[in-house]
Every structure is written in structure tokens, then in C-alpha cells.
Amino acid sequence: MVGLFAGIGGLELGLGVHGWSTELLCEIDSGARAVLSAHFPDVEVHQDVTRLRALPTGTELVAAGFPCQDLSQAGRTAGITGTRSGLVDEVFRLVRRRRGPRWLLIENVPFMLQLGRGQAMRHITSALEGLGYMWAYRVVDARAFGLPQRRLRVLMLASRTEDPRPVLFGADAGPHDIGDPRIDPCGFYWTEGVRGLGWAVNAVPTLKGGSGLGIASPPAVRLPSGEIVTPGIVDAERLQGFSRDWTAPALAAPGVRPGHRWKLVGNAVSVRMATWVGGRLADPSGDVVLEEQDALSGQRWPTAAWGRAGTAYRVPVSTWPIHAPYEDLRWFLEDAQLLSARATAGFLRRAGRGTLRFPPGFLADVQNHLLRMGGSPREAA
Ligand SMILES: C[S@@+](CC[C@H](N)C(=O)[O-])C[C@H]1O[C@@H](n2cnc3c(N)ncnc32)[C@H](O)[C@@H]1O
């Protein structure tokens, strides 16, 4: 396989569990390249997709989690024609050549489905269809694979010779309620408090890439004791399915600051999500519910669909393909630190100004935490 926009290798690591061997990686960020070289020492690592002339002969799978800056809710919504997200066209250029790979696997943020009123998706699907591909995609939640992180991602699989539908839709375990806020740790974004909170029971909200300046944006966790902690980078790596210190080699690259590791981890594909795809490619068994009357019309792209040659169909599956044994968030807080009085006071100030509604008892816990940390209620006013 070949990994384009490989980041820190989440897709390659997960697919590798099922025997996919990476022949070529491509990644422009020097910190991420240092991580890839450390963990895939025998693999050639290219820098810029736009300068990659061709795929190695015999490439069976191309994985591409193209940049989501222009696509993600957090970023500018310039759309697929913005220069960065236009990089997806580089993927199409590369697979068009020669025989082409058997599989193309694309990963991205769910906001891609809404972008430009569906225009971004129309661009991608029509490019694929123009190349003779059948495509299928599904939004999946990392919690389905047992990771205590609420992280929804679009997985899209396309092929000219194979049917991607059993792979993506053949397993469905249905939505699942996780945890109890009275007895389980709850994740939230302490940097928020006005527009959203990112509240998640026995999970952290989606780990984010943070700013391009290498400023970390870790979430916080309210423990059942009422204390508030922020996970460390090693915890974040594990919450994405990587081993401890997976991104430490990034620090050896010139100019890379420690906070950059948060960006690398936040941008990555959860390893277990990729492992699940690898398992499905190896054994795509299971029933697929396909209803021909569900042809897509209008501008809304559902959470799962497939298409070819100009028609697309919705697929009634959930974002939980399986219910893997769930791992408690407490086990992922080895490197956590108490949220500082300053950060806690800042959060309370924002919460006081906004109109957001909070879960029962939550603000009282935050106020108590502030006192415990030596802050005064005046700071939060
Ligand atoms: C959403 S991330 C993909 C993360 C990856 N799948 C992982 O598991 O870590 C997109 C990546 O594309 C990289 N990128 C952006 N422009 C690129 C280019 N022209 N050539 C190669 N990589 C590029 C970014 O540095 C970023 O790491």
C-alpha cells in the first residue's frame, strides 16, 4: 500500500495489523515525517504529493486522509476548490495512471458531507465515477472500536474492480449509550464554554489538531471526585490508539515544538478505526441492507451511501459498526494534570457570559475545583 498525506501513520499502522505493507509514504510536515521515519524505517518517505510523479508499480491500496483545513468546521470553509483541499485532486491524478490500485481509502471529517451544500462530495464522487470507480462511504465513531474518544470520521472506500459495500456496510451493531455522568469521568473542552462544550460521558470529545502555531488544545475531564484534569500528550496518543510516545520522534525535527505533537495526534486517524477497515477488507462478511428506492436526491449527504455511474444510494447503517469492548476513560489518564486555577477561572468567566446550558452539578464542580486549586471566585467573575 501507499500512504498519501500520511501524517503519523494511523491508517498505515492499523491496516498493517491485517498484513498491508507500506511501500511509500508521503507527508509534507517535517515533524510528522520524523515520526514516520522512526516507525516505518524501511519505507521511503516523500515530501509533497504534488511532486510525486507516480505510484510504485503493483500498488494495491492507496490510503489518503487529505488535509481537512478547508473542510473542517473549525477551519475556513473555503471548500474543495481552496488550494489545500484541492489536494484531493492529486490523489485522483495518481490513481488514474497505469492500472491503478485495487482500493482507494479516503478518510476525512464529517463536515465534508455538508461543505458547500454538498458540493465537495459531488466533486469527489464525480471524479471517482469519471475514473470508473464504485464508491461507498460511512461515518463511524471511534467509540465503536472501544476507544473513549467521541470522534466521528468519514471512511470512503472506492474501487474499479471490487465491491466496497460489504466491507463498509456488512457489520452494524447500532447506536450505543456509553456511561453514566454521575459515576463516570466526563470530557469537555475547557477552552470553550460559550458556543459549545463538547460534553462526552466516559469519553473525551474529538481530539483536535489545534492551531498551526503548535499551541496545544487538549480537552479536560471532570473526574467523579469533582476534580478537573487535562490529559497529557501520552494519554492523547493512547486515546487515538497509538502507543505511548509514538510522536516523540517529531521533536528531533528542526523547529518542532512540544505542542506540535498535539496537532499531529489530533490530525491522525484512530488506529483502531483503520484496523477495523483492514479486518473488513480481509473478511467482508455480513449482510448488507441495500434498498434501491433509497436513491439520493437533493443536497444532503447521509451518514452512509454508495454510488457508481451517476447514481447514489443511502444506506441505513449506524455510526457503530461494532461494539468492541469499551475501555474506561480512567485508564487513559496516566499523564494527566490538574487544570490550573487560571484556566479554570477563564472557563467559568466564559461560561458566565454565554447562554450555554450545562449538565446538572457541573458548574458547581468547576467552582469547587477553582477553590481547591487556590483560585478565588473573584477571578471567575
Ligand atoms: C488529516 S492529516 C492526515 C493524518 C493521517 N492520516 C494520520 O493518521 O496521521 C493530513 C496530512 O496531510 C499533510 N499534507 C498537507 N499537504 C500535503 C502535501 N502537499 N503533500 C503531502 N502531505 C501533505 C499534512 O501535513 C497532514 O499531516
mmCIF file of C-alpha atoms and ligand atoms in Angstrom:
data_model
loop_
_atom_site.group_PDB
_atom_site.id
_atom_site.type_symbol
_atom_site.label_atom_id
_atom_site.label_comp_id
_atom_site.label_asym_id
_atom_site.label_seq_id
_atom_site.Cartn_x
_atom_site.Cartn_y
_atom_site.Cartn_z
ATOM 1 C CA MET A 1 0.000 0.000 0.000
ATOM 2 C CA VAL A 2 0.884 3.659 -0.307
ATOM 3 C CA GLY A 3 0.014 6.290 2.291
ATOM 4 C CA LEU A 4 -0.541 9.808 0.968
ATOM 5 C CA PHE A 5 -0.971 12.663 3.486
ATOM 6 C CA ALA A 6 0.239 10.027 5.898
ATOM 7 C CA GLY A 7 0.551 12.226 8.999
ATOM 8 C CA ILE A 8 1.857 9.991 11.768
ATOM 9 C CA GLY A 9 0.730 6.806 10.042
ATOM 10 C CA GLY A 10 -2.590 5.982 11.732
ATOM 11 C CA LEU A 11 -4.044 4.354 8.616
ATOM 12 C CA GLU A 12 -0.828 2.514 7.767
ATOM 13 C CA LEU A 13 -0.399 1.214 11.305
ATOM 14 C CA GLY A 14 -3.988 -0.012 11.540
ATOM 15 C CA LEU A 15 -4.044 -1.619 8.091
ATOM 16 C CA GLY A 16 -0.647 -3.169 8.835
ATOM 17 C CA VAL A 17 -2.287 -5.266 11.558
ATOM 18 C CA HIS A 18 -4.042 -7.115 8.739
ATOM 19 C CA GLY A 19 -0.966 -7.553 6.609
ATOM 20 C CA TRP A 20 -0.890 -4.436 4.429
ATOM 21 C CA SER A 21 2.699 -3.497 3.887
ATOM 22 C CA THR A 22 3.517 0.150 3.262
ATOM 23 C CA GLU A 23 5.811 0.731 0.279
ATOM 24 C CA LEU A 24 5.727 4.508 0.096
ATOM 25 C CA LEU A 25 4.642 7.347 2.379
ATOM 26 C CA CYS A 26 4.082 10.974 1.531
ATOM 27 C CA GLU A 27 3.868 13.750 4.116
ATOM 28 C CA ILE A 28 4.805 17.419 3.996
ATOM 29 C CA ASP A 29 5.140 18.159 7.734
ATOM 30 C CA SER A 30 8.712 17.619 8.909
ATOM 31 C CA GLY A 31 7.671 16.593 12.441
ATOM 32 C CA ALA A 32 5.256 14.009 11.063
ATOM 33 C CA ARG A 33 7.940 12.781 8.635
ATOM 34 C CA ALA A 34 10.305 12.239 11.559
ATOM 35 C CA VAL A 35 7.620 10.123 13.249
ATOM 36 C CA LEU A 36 7.059 8.097 10.063
ATOM 37 C CA SER A 37 10.780 7.504 9.525
ATOM 38 C CA ALA A 38 11.161 6.298 13.112
ATOM 39 C CA HIS A 39 8.266 3.840 12.961
ATOM 40 C CA PHE A 40 8.489 2.786 9.302
ATOM 41 C CA PRO A 41 12.299 2.752 8.973
ATOM 42 C CA ASP A 42 12.413 0.807 5.707
ATOM 43 C CA VAL A 43 9.848 2.882 3.874
ATOM 44 C CA GLU A 44 10.629 5.736 1.529
ATOM 45 C CA VAL A 45 9.026 8.958 2.792
ATOM 46 C CA HIS A 46 8.248 11.556 0.130
ATOM 47 C CA GLN A 47 7.535 15.151 0.976
ATOM 48 C CA ASP A 48 4.944 16.688 -1.303
ATOM 49 C CA VAL A 49 2.067 14.890 -3.022
ATOM 50 C CA THR A 50 2.028 17.474 -5.792
ATOM 51 C CA ARG A 51 5.576 16.433 -6.695
ATOM 52 C CA LEU A 52 5.007 12.710 -6.565
ATOM 53 C CA ARG A 53 5.151 11.510 -10.164
ATOM 54 C CA ALA A 54 3.636 8.062 -9.877
ATOM 55 C CA LEU A 55 2.699 5.269 -7.515
ATOM 56 C CA PRO A 56 5.015 2.260 -7.269
ATOM 57 C CA THR A 57 4.034 -0.461 -9.724
ATOM 58 C CA GLY A 58 1.820 -3.057 -8.138
ATOM 59 C CA THR A 59 0.263 -0.720 -5.543
ATOM 60 C CA GLU A 60 -2.878 -2.467 -4.303
ATOM 61 C CA LEU A 61 -4.233 0.157 -1.925
ATOM 62 C CA VAL A 62 -3.863 3.923 -1.670
ATOM 63 C CA ALA A 63 -4.761 5.490 1.672
ATOM 64 C CA ALA A 64 -5.333 9.229 1.734
ATOM 65 C CA GLY A 65 -6.537 11.305 4.665
ATOM 66 C CA PHE A 66 -6.248 14.528 2.715
ATOM 67 C CA PRO A 67 -5.984 17.812 4.654
ATOM 68 C CA CYS A 68 -9.210 18.900 6.223
ATOM 69 C CA GLN A 69 -8.258 22.521 6.974
ATOM 70 C CA ASP A 70 -10.609 23.806 4.318
ATOM 71 C CA LEU A 71 -13.205 21.200 5.156
ATOM 72 C CA SER A 72 -13.352 21.117 8.919
ATOM 73 C CA GLN A 73 -15.829 23.148 10.880
ATOM 74 C CA ALA A 74 -13.019 24.723 12.822
ATOM 75 C CA GLY A 75 -11.248 25.989 9.728
ATOM 76 C CA ARG A 76 -12.173 28.344 6.975
ATOM 77 C CA THR A 77 -14.887 26.928 4.794
ATOM 78 C CA ALA A 78 -13.201 27.739 1.524
ATOM 79 C CA GLY A 79 -14.333 24.437 0.092
ATOM 80 C CA ILE A 80 -12.821 21.817 -2.082
ATOM 81 C CA THR A 81 -11.591 24.422 -4.529
ATOM 82 C CA GLY A 82 -9.461 26.047 -1.810
ATOM 83 C CA THR A 83 -5.837 25.275 -2.660
ATOM 84 C CA ARG A 84 -5.288 22.897 0.284
ATOM 85 C CA SER A 85 -8.315 20.671 -0.142
ATOM 86 C CA GLY A 86 -7.766 20.778 -3.861
ATOM 87 C CA LEU A 87 -5.046 18.319 -2.915
ATOM 88 C CA VAL A 88 -7.621 15.561 -3.171
ATOM 89 C CA ASP A 89 -7.283 16.019 -6.935
ATOM 90 C CA GLU A 90 -3.664 14.934 -6.611
ATOM 91 C CA VAL A 91 -4.964 11.605 -5.364
ATOM 92 C CA PHE A 92 -7.107 11.244 -8.457
ATOM 93 C CA ARG A 93 -4.162 12.168 -10.676
ATOM 94 C CA LEU A 94 -2.054 9.417 -9.114
ATOM 95 C CA VAL A 95 -4.627 6.623 -9.219
ATOM 96 C CA ARG A 96 -5.555 7.457 -12.817
ATOM 97 C CA ARG A 97 -2.156 6.316 -14.016
ATOM 98 C CA ARG A 98 -1.413 2.804 -15.264
ATOM 99 C CA ARG A 99 -3.554 0.005 -13.944
ATOM 100 C CA GLY A 100 -4.488 1.871 -10.772
ATOM 101 C CA PRO A 101 -4.770 0.408 -7.278
ATOM 102 C CA ARG A 102 -7.396 -2.138 -6.311
ATOM 103 C CA TRP A 103 -8.603 0.023 -3.430
ATOM 104 C CA LEU A 104 -8.672 3.702 -2.626
ATOM 105 C CA LEU A 105 -9.339 4.559 1.030
ATOM 106 C CA ILE A 106 -10.152 8.156 1.918
ATOM 107 C CA GLU A 107 -10.663 9.470 5.431
ATOM 108 C CA ASN A 108 -11.999 12.849 6.464
ATOM 109 C CA VAL A 109 -14.149 14.887 8.844
ATOM 110 C CA PRO A 110 -17.963 14.542 8.628
ATOM 111 C CA PHE A 111 -18.262 18.223 7.833
ATOM 112 C CA MET A 112 -17.025 17.267 4.379
ATOM 113 C CA LEU A 113 -20.571 15.936 3.736
ATOM 114 C CA GLN A 114 -22.111 19.377 4.272
ATOM 115 C CA LEU A 115 -19.455 21.519 2.760
ATOM 116 C CA GLY A 116 -20.602 23.902 0.028
ATOM 117 C CA ARG A 117 -24.109 22.388 0.316
ATOM 118 C CA GLY A 118 -22.783 19.020 -0.717
ATOM 119 C CA GLN A 119 -20.558 20.395 -3.457
ATOM 120 C CA ALA A 120 -17.343 18.927 -2.011
ATOM 121 C CA MET A 121 -18.862 15.441 -2.033
ATOM 122 C CA ARG A 122 -20.207 15.863 -5.538
ATOM 123 C CA HIS A 123 -16.717 16.815 -6.641
ATOM 124 C CA ILE A 124 -15.184 13.711 -5.072
ATOM 125 C CA THR A 125 -17.828 11.238 -6.172
ATOM 126 C CA SER A 126 -17.974 12.511 -9.745
ATOM 127 C CA ALA A 127 -14.189 12.398 -10.013
ATOM 128 C CA LEU A 128 -14.273 8.783 -8.806
ATOM 129 C CA GLU A 129 -17.089 7.852 -11.167
ATOM 130 C CA GLY A 130 -15.226 9.500 -14.030
ATOM 131 C CA LEU A 131 -12.367 7.114 -13.295
ATOM 132 C CA GLY A 132 -14.765 4.161 -13.361
ATOM 133 C CA TYR A 133 -14.872 3.603 -9.623
ATOM 134 C CA MET A 134 -17.701 2.364 -7.452
ATOM 135 C CA TRP A 135 -17.565 4.223 -4.124
ATOM 136 C CA ALA A 136 -19.032 3.772 -0.667
ATOM 137 C CA TYR A 137 -18.658 5.794 2.481
ATOM 138 C CA ARG A 138 -19.751 5.585 6.077
ATOM 139 C CA VAL A 139 -19.434 7.886 9.086
ATOM 140 C CA VAL A 140 -18.079 5.899 12.024
ATOM 141 C CA ASP A 141 -17.457 6.709 15.692
ATOM 142 C CA ALA A 142 -14.110 5.802 17.275
ATOM 143 C CA ARG A 143 -16.012 4.706 20.410
ATOM 144 C CA ALA A 144 -17.364 1.734 18.444
ATOM 145 C CA PHE A 145 -13.833 0.355 18.495
ATOM 146 C CA GLY A 146 -13.571 0.695 22.277
ATOM 147 C CA LEU A 147 -11.640 3.975 22.428
ATOM 148 C CA PRO A 148 -13.072 6.501 24.911
ATOM 149 C CA GLN A 149 -12.993 9.340 22.396
ATOM 150 C CA ARG A 150 -16.118 10.597 20.618
ATOM 151 C CA ARG A 151 -14.658 11.026 17.170
ATOM 152 C CA LEU A 152 -16.738 10.777 14.032
ATOM 153 C CA ARG A 153 -14.937 10.328 10.754
ATOM 154 C CA VAL A 154 -15.954 9.595 7.161
ATOM 155 C CA LEU A 155 -14.384 6.455 5.752
ATOM 156 C CA MET A 156 -14.696 6.212 1.997
ATOM 157 C CA LEU A 157 -13.659 3.191 0.016
ATOM 158 C CA ALA A 158 -13.625 3.038 -3.767
ATOM 159 C CA SER A 159 -12.614 0.502 -6.374
ATOM 160 C CA ARG A 160 -12.759 -0.221 -10.071
ATOM 161 C CA THR A 161 -12.690 -3.977 -9.661
ATOM 162 C CA GLU A 162 -14.068 -4.748 -6.192
ATOM 163 C CA ASP A 163 -17.311 -4.065 -4.356
ATOM 164 C CA PRO A 164 -16.671 -1.753 -1.390
ATOM 165 C CA ARG A 165 -20.167 -2.155 0.067
ATOM 166 C CA PRO A 166 -19.793 -5.395 2.060
ATOM 167 C CA VAL A 167 -16.539 -4.052 3.508
ATOM 168 C CA LEU A 168 -18.052 -0.866 4.875
ATOM 169 C CA PHE A 169 -21.662 -1.870 5.500
ATOM 170 C CA GLY A 170 -21.502 -5.595 6.297
ATOM 171 C CA ALA A 171 -21.273 -5.011 10.050
ATOM 172 C CA ASP A 172 -23.644 -2.854 12.065
ATOM 173 C CA ALA A 173 -24.095 -3.016 15.818
ATOM 174 C CA GLY A 174 -26.353 0.032 16.216
ATOM 175 C CA PRO A 175 -26.010 3.165 18.334
ATOM 176 C CA HIS A 176 -24.818 2.721 21.862
ATOM 177 C CA ASP A 177 -25.149 4.763 25.053
ATOM 178 C CA ILE A 178 -21.914 4.993 26.952
ATOM 179 C CA GLY A 179 -21.510 5.535 30.666
ATOM 180 C CA ASP A 180 -23.332 7.391 33.400
ATOM 181 C CA PRO A 181 -22.384 11.033 34.122
ATOM 182 C CA ARG A 182 -22.931 10.516 37.870
ATOM 183 C CA ILE A 183 -20.251 7.878 38.219
ATOM 184 C CA ASP A 184 -18.038 8.150 35.129
ATOM 185 C CA PRO A 185 -15.464 10.739 34.099
ATOM 186 C CA CYS A 186 -16.792 13.232 31.556
ATOM 187 C CA GLY A 187 -14.785 15.022 28.880
ATOM 188 C CA PHE A 188 -15.295 18.603 27.722
ATOM 189 C CA TYR A 189 -13.414 21.471 26.111
ATOM 190 C CA TRP A 190 -12.199 23.881 28.809
ATOM 191 C CA THR A 191 -11.202 26.318 26.049
ATOM 192 C CA GLU A 192 -14.899 26.528 25.098
ATOM 193 C CA GLY A 193 -17.860 27.389 27.312
ATOM 194 C CA VAL A 194 -19.651 29.938 25.172
ATOM 195 C CA ARG A 195 -20.711 28.227 21.946
ATOM 196 C CA GLY A 196 -20.234 24.601 22.816
ATOM 197 C CA LEU A 197 -18.843 22.333 25.478
ATOM 198 C CA GLY A 198 -18.072 19.092 23.657
ATOM 199 C CA TRP A 199 -19.522 17.174 26.616
ATOM 200 C CA ALA A 200 -18.902 13.419 26.428
ATOM 201 C CA VAL A 201 -19.669 10.764 29.049
ATOM 202 C CA ASN A 202 -16.804 8.339 29.725
ATOM 203 C CA ALA A 203 -15.030 9.758 26.685
ATOM 204 C CA VAL A 204 -13.158 12.834 25.617
ATOM 205 C CA PRO A 205 -14.556 14.968 22.807
ATOM 206 C CA THR A 206 -12.746 14.768 19.460
ATOM 207 C CA LEU A 207 -9.046 15.469 19.887
ATOM 208 C CA LYS A 208 -8.298 18.403 17.610
ATOM 209 C CA GLY A 209 -5.287 19.381 15.596
ATOM 210 C CA GLY A 210 -5.105 22.749 17.332
ATOM 211 C CA SER A 211 -3.584 25.812 15.791
ATOM 212 C CA GLY A 212 -0.859 25.755 13.205
ATOM 213 C CA LEU A 213 1.366 27.520 15.722
ATOM 214 C CA GLY A 214 1.882 24.395 17.761
ATOM 215 C CA ILE A 215 -0.377 25.549 20.570
ATOM 216 C CA ALA A 216 -1.875 22.541 22.291
ATOM 217 C CA SER A 217 -5.631 22.335 22.644
ATOM 218 C CA PRO A 218 -6.207 19.413 24.977
ATOM 219 C CA PRO A 219 -9.661 18.658 26.348
ATOM 220 C CA ALA A 220 -10.406 18.423 30.067
ATOM 221 C CA VAL A 221 -12.009 15.655 32.098
ATOM 222 C CA ARG A 222 -14.242 16.017 35.154
ATOM 223 C CA LEU A 223 -13.471 13.086 37.394
ATOM 224 C CA PRO A 224 -16.198 11.553 39.551
ATOM 225 C CA SER A 225 -14.450 13.204 42.546
ATOM 226 C CA GLY A 226 -15.224 16.605 41.008
ATOM 227 C CA GLU A 227 -11.560 17.283 40.222
ATOM 228 C CA ILE A 228 -10.774 18.524 36.732
ATOM 229 C CA VAL A 229 -7.758 17.263 34.839
ATOM 230 C CA THR A 230 -6.306 17.636 31.372
ATOM 231 C CA PRO A 231 -4.884 14.513 29.693
ATOM 232 C CA GLY A 232 -1.216 14.615 28.749
ATOM 233 C CA ILE A 233 0.155 14.051 25.242
ATOM 234 C CA VAL A 234 0.901 10.401 26.024
ATOM 235 C CA ASP A 235 -2.729 9.948 27.084
ATOM 236 C CA ALA A 236 -3.838 11.606 23.855
ATOM 237 C CA GLU A 237 -1.686 9.241 21.809
ATOM 238 C CA ARG A 238 -3.304 6.268 23.529
ATOM 239 C CA LEU A 239 -6.771 7.803 23.077
ATOM 240 C CA GLN A 240 -6.052 7.612 19.346
ATOM 241 C CA GLY A 241 -4.871 4.001 19.560
ATOM 242 C CA PHE A 242 -1.127 4.725 19.307
ATOM 243 C CA SER A 243 1.435 3.511 21.781
ATOM 244 C CA ARG A 244 2.955 5.867 24.347
ATOM 245 C CA ASP A 245 5.334 8.445 22.904
ATOM 246 C CA TRP A 246 4.540 7.480 19.311
ATOM 247 C CA THR A 247 5.033 11.134 18.307
ATOM 248 C CA ALA A 248 8.161 11.772 20.409
ATOM 249 C CA PRO A 249 10.455 11.409 17.335
ATOM 250 C CA ALA A 250 8.849 14.613 15.962
ATOM 251 C CA LEU A 251 10.885 16.602 18.483
ATOM 252 C CA ALA A 252 14.071 15.673 16.642
ATOM 253 C CA ALA A 253 12.952 17.608 13.550
ATOM 254 C CA PRO A 254 14.284 21.176 13.401
ATOM 255 C CA GLY A 255 11.943 23.812 14.796
ATOM 256 C CA VAL A 256 9.312 21.399 16.120
ATOM 257 C CA ARG A 257 7.911 22.496 19.477
ATOM 258 C CA PRO A 258 6.414 20.063 22.001
ATOM 259 C CA GLY A 259 2.888 21.426 21.376
ATOM 260 C CA HIS A 260 3.154 20.249 17.766
ATOM 261 C CA ARG A 261 2.686 16.696 18.973
ATOM 262 C CA TRP A 262 -0.922 17.618 19.845
ATOM 263 C CA LYS A 263 -1.526 18.733 16.295
ATOM 264 C CA LEU A 264 -0.097 15.504 14.906
ATOM 265 C CA VAL A 265 -2.199 13.385 17.244
ATOM 266 C CA GLY A 266 -5.355 15.453 16.647
ATOM 267 C CA ASN A 267 -4.969 15.123 12.869
ATOM 268 C CA ALA A 268 -4.412 11.386 12.949
ATOM 269 C CA VAL A 269 -6.741 8.545 12.077
ATOM 270 C CA SER A 270 -7.573 6.465 15.165
ATOM 271 C CA VAL A 271 -5.514 3.349 14.719
ATOM 272 C CA ARG A 272 -8.360 1.075 15.707
ATOM 273 C CA MET A 273 -10.654 2.590 13.102
ATOM 274 C CA ALA A 274 -8.037 1.748 10.472
ATOM 275 C CA THR A 275 -7.576 -1.710 11.972
ATOM 276 C CA TRP A 276 -11.293 -2.284 11.638
ATOM 277 C CA VAL A 277 -11.165 -1.380 7.922
ATOM 278 C CA GLY A 278 -8.216 -3.755 7.500
ATOM 279 C CA GLY A 279 -10.231 -6.547 9.122
ATOM 280 C CA ARG A 280 -13.218 -5.850 6.890
ATOM 281 C CA LEU A 281 -11.065 -5.884 3.750
ATOM 282 C CA ALA A 282 -9.738 -9.272 4.819
ATOM 283 C CA ASP A 283 -13.170 -10.646 5.658
ATOM 284 C CA PRO A 284 -16.060 -8.596 4.284
ATOM 285 C CA SER A 285 -18.746 -10.979 5.505
ATOM 286 C CA GLY A 286 -22.149 -9.982 6.843
ATOM 287 C CA ASP A 287 -25.461 -8.860 5.444
ATOM 288 C CA VAL A 288 -25.741 -5.560 3.687
ATOM 289 C CA VAL A 289 -29.090 -3.846 3.651
ATOM 290 C CA LEU A 290 -29.361 -2.162 0.286
ATOM 291 C CA GLU A 291 -32.600 -0.548 -0.689
ATOM 292 C CA GLU A 292 -32.749 0.580 -4.267
ATOM 293 C CA GLN A 293 -35.552 3.030 -3.513
ATOM 294 C CA ASP A 294 -33.144 4.982 -1.380
ATOM 295 C CA ALA A 295 -31.669 6.846 -4.318
ATOM 296 C CA LEU A 296 -30.161 10.104 -3.188
ATOM 297 C CA SER A 297 -31.646 13.318 -4.378
ATOM 298 C CA GLY A 298 -31.216 16.883 -3.239
ATOM 299 C CA GLN A 299 -28.245 18.266 -1.451
ATOM 300 C CA ARG A 300 -27.934 16.357 1.786
ATOM 301 C CA TRP A 301 -25.429 13.556 2.003
ATOM 302 C CA PRO A 302 -26.488 10.920 4.580
ATOM 303 C CA THR A 303 -24.134 9.249 7.062
ATOM 304 C CA ALA A 304 -23.688 6.267 4.745
ATOM 305 C CA ALA A 305 -24.101 5.884 0.992
ATOM 306 C CA TRP A 306 -22.688 4.254 -2.125
ATOM 307 C CA GLY A 307 -22.788 5.041 -5.766
ATOM 308 C CA ARG A 308 -21.492 4.489 -9.267
ATOM 309 C CA ALA A 309 -22.026 5.905 -12.725
ATOM 310 C CA GLY A 310 -24.131 8.875 -11.725
ATOM 311 C CA THR A 311 -26.480 7.373 -9.161
ATOM 312 C CA ALA A 312 -26.115 7.215 -5.408
ATOM 313 C CA TYR A 313 -27.989 5.390 -2.704
ATOM 314 C CA ARG A 314 -28.358 5.926 1.017
ATOM 315 C CA VAL A 315 -27.540 3.003 3.321
ATOM 316 C CA PRO A 316 -29.396 2.569 6.629
ATOM 317 C CA VAL A 317 -26.460 1.773 8.917
ATOM 318 C CA SER A 318 -25.361 3.395 12.177
ATOM 319 C CA THR A 319 -22.059 5.017 13.093
ATOM 320 C CA TRP A 320 -21.313 1.998 15.286
ATOM 321 C CA PRO A 321 -20.287 -0.912 13.034
ATOM 322 C CA ILE A 322 -19.340 -2.973 16.085
ATOM 323 C CA HIS A 323 -19.367 -2.687 19.870
ATOM 324 C CA ALA A 324 -15.778 -3.533 20.728
ATOM 325 C CA PRO A 325 -15.100 -3.937 24.470
ATOM 326 C CA TYR A 326 -15.199 -0.378 25.781
ATOM 327 C CA GLU A 327 -12.143 0.914 27.603
ATOM 328 C CA ASP A 328 -12.780 3.176 30.548
ATOM 329 C CA LEU A 329 -11.519 6.752 30.203
ATOM 330 C CA ARG A 330 -9.848 6.455 33.647
ATOM 331 C CA TRP A 331 -7.282 4.068 32.142
ATOM 332 C CA PHE A 332 -6.174 6.781 29.736
ATOM 333 C CA LEU A 333 -5.284 9.440 32.285
ATOM 334 C CA GLU A 334 -1.802 8.320 33.303
ATOM 335 C CA ASP A 335 -0.136 11.563 32.331
ATOM 336 C CA ALA A 336 -2.989 13.918 33.304
ATOM 337 C CA GLN A 337 -2.551 17.144 35.255
ATOM 338 C CA LEU A 338 -4.994 19.159 37.320
ATOM 339 C CA LEU A 339 -6.492 22.053 35.369
ATOM 340 C CA SER A 340 -4.815 25.225 36.664
ATOM 341 C CA ALA A 341 -6.687 27.869 38.678
ATOM 342 C CA ARG A 342 -6.121 30.327 35.832
ATOM 343 C CA ALA A 343 -7.595 28.045 33.173
ATOM 344 C CA THR A 344 -10.500 27.115 35.447
ATOM 345 C CA ALA A 345 -11.300 30.762 36.182
ATOM 346 C CA GLY A 346 -11.143 31.562 32.461
ATOM 347 C CA PHE A 347 -13.594 28.785 31.685
ATOM 348 C CA LEU A 348 -16.006 29.997 34.395
ATOM 349 C CA ARG A 349 -15.837 33.565 33.086
ATOM 350 C CA ARG A 350 -16.733 32.420 29.569
ATOM 351 C CA ALA A 351 -19.494 30.183 30.889
ATOM 352 C CA GLY A 352 -20.918 33.115 32.891
ATOM 353 C CA ARG A 353 -21.058 35.324 29.822
ATOM 354 C CA GLY A 354 -22.560 32.805 27.431
ATOM 355 C CA THR A 355 -26.008 31.259 27.345
ATOM 356 C CA LEU A 356 -24.927 27.645 27.205
ATOM 357 C CA ARG A 357 -26.745 25.157 29.434
ATOM 358 C CA PHE A 358 -24.535 22.824 31.443
ATOM 359 C CA PRO A 359 -25.144 19.338 32.837
ATOM 360 C CA PRO A 360 -26.507 19.358 36.425
ATOM 361 C CA GLY A 361 -23.817 19.895 39.072
ATOM 362 C CA PHE A 362 -21.097 20.571 36.518
ATOM 363 C CA LEU A 363 -20.538 24.298 37.150
ATOM 364 C CA ALA A 364 -20.554 23.710 40.930
ATOM 365 C CA ASP A 365 -17.788 21.128 40.446
ATOM 366 C CA VAL A 366 -15.789 23.603 38.349
ATOM 367 C CA GLN A 367 -16.211 26.277 41.044
ATOM 368 C CA ASN A 368 -15.065 23.853 43.758
ATOM 369 C CA HIS A 369 -12.102 22.882 41.611
ATOM 370 C CA LEU A 370 -11.128 26.545 41.353
ATOM 371 C CA LEU A 371 -11.152 26.866 45.151
ATOM 372 C CA ARG A 372 -9.181 23.644 45.579
ATOM 373 C CA MET A 373 -6.580 24.952 43.149
ATOM 374 C CA GLY A 374 -6.156 28.074 45.276
ATOM 375 C CA GLY A 375 -8.149 30.374 42.995
ATOM 376 C CA SER A 376 -10.760 32.786 44.200
ATOM 377 C CA PRO A 377 -14.325 33.155 42.913
ATOM 378 C CA ARG A 378 -13.489 36.789 42.108
ATOM 379 C CA GLU A 379 -11.123 35.626 39.329
ATOM 380 C CA ALA A 380 -14.016 33.840 37.685
ATOM 381 C CA ALA A 381 -16.390 36.795 37.825
HETATM 382 C C1 LIG B 1 -5.691 14.994 8.149
HETATM 383 S S1 LIG B 1 -3.946 14.762 8.128
HETATM 384 C C2 LIG B 1 -3.797 13.033 7.859
HETATM 385 C C3 LIG B 1 -3.418 12.269 9.070
HETATM 386 C C4 LIG B 1 -3.007 10.819 8.889
HETATM 387 N N1 LIG B 1 -3.996 10.027 8.207
HETATM 388 C C5 LIG B 1 -2.647 10.216 10.261
HETATM 389 O O1 LIG B 1 -3.157 9.177 10.653
HETATM 390 O O2 LIG B 1 -1.851 10.831 10.986
HETATM 391 C C6 LIG B 1 -3.481 15.477 6.602
HETATM 392 C C7 LIG B 1 -1.982 15.480 6.359
HETATM 393 O O3 LIG B 1 -1.672 15.923 5.040
HETATM 394 C C8 LIG B 1 -0.402 16.565 5.078
HETATM 395 N N2 LIG B 1 -0.199 17.339 3.842
HETATM 396 C C9 LIG B 1 -0.706 18.554 3.529
HETATM 397 N N3 LIG B 1 -0.308 18.935 2.304
HETATM 398 C C10 LIG B 1 0.479 17.937 1.816
HETATM 399 C C11 LIG B 1 1.201 17.753 0.598
HETATM 400 N N4 LIG B 1 1.176 18.671 -0.369
HETATM 401 N N5 LIG B 1 1.897 16.615 0.430
HETATM 402 C C12 LIG B 1 1.913 15.683 1.414
HETATM 403 N N6 LIG B 1 1.270 15.805 2.583
HETATM 404 C C13 LIG B 1 0.555 16.918 2.788
HETATM 405 C C14 LIG B 1 -0.493 17.378 6.359
HETATM 406 O O4 LIG B 1 0.796 17.742 6.833
HETATM 407 C C15 LIG B 1 -1.228 16.415 7.292
HETATM 408 O O5 LIG B 1 -0.336 15.655 8.061
#
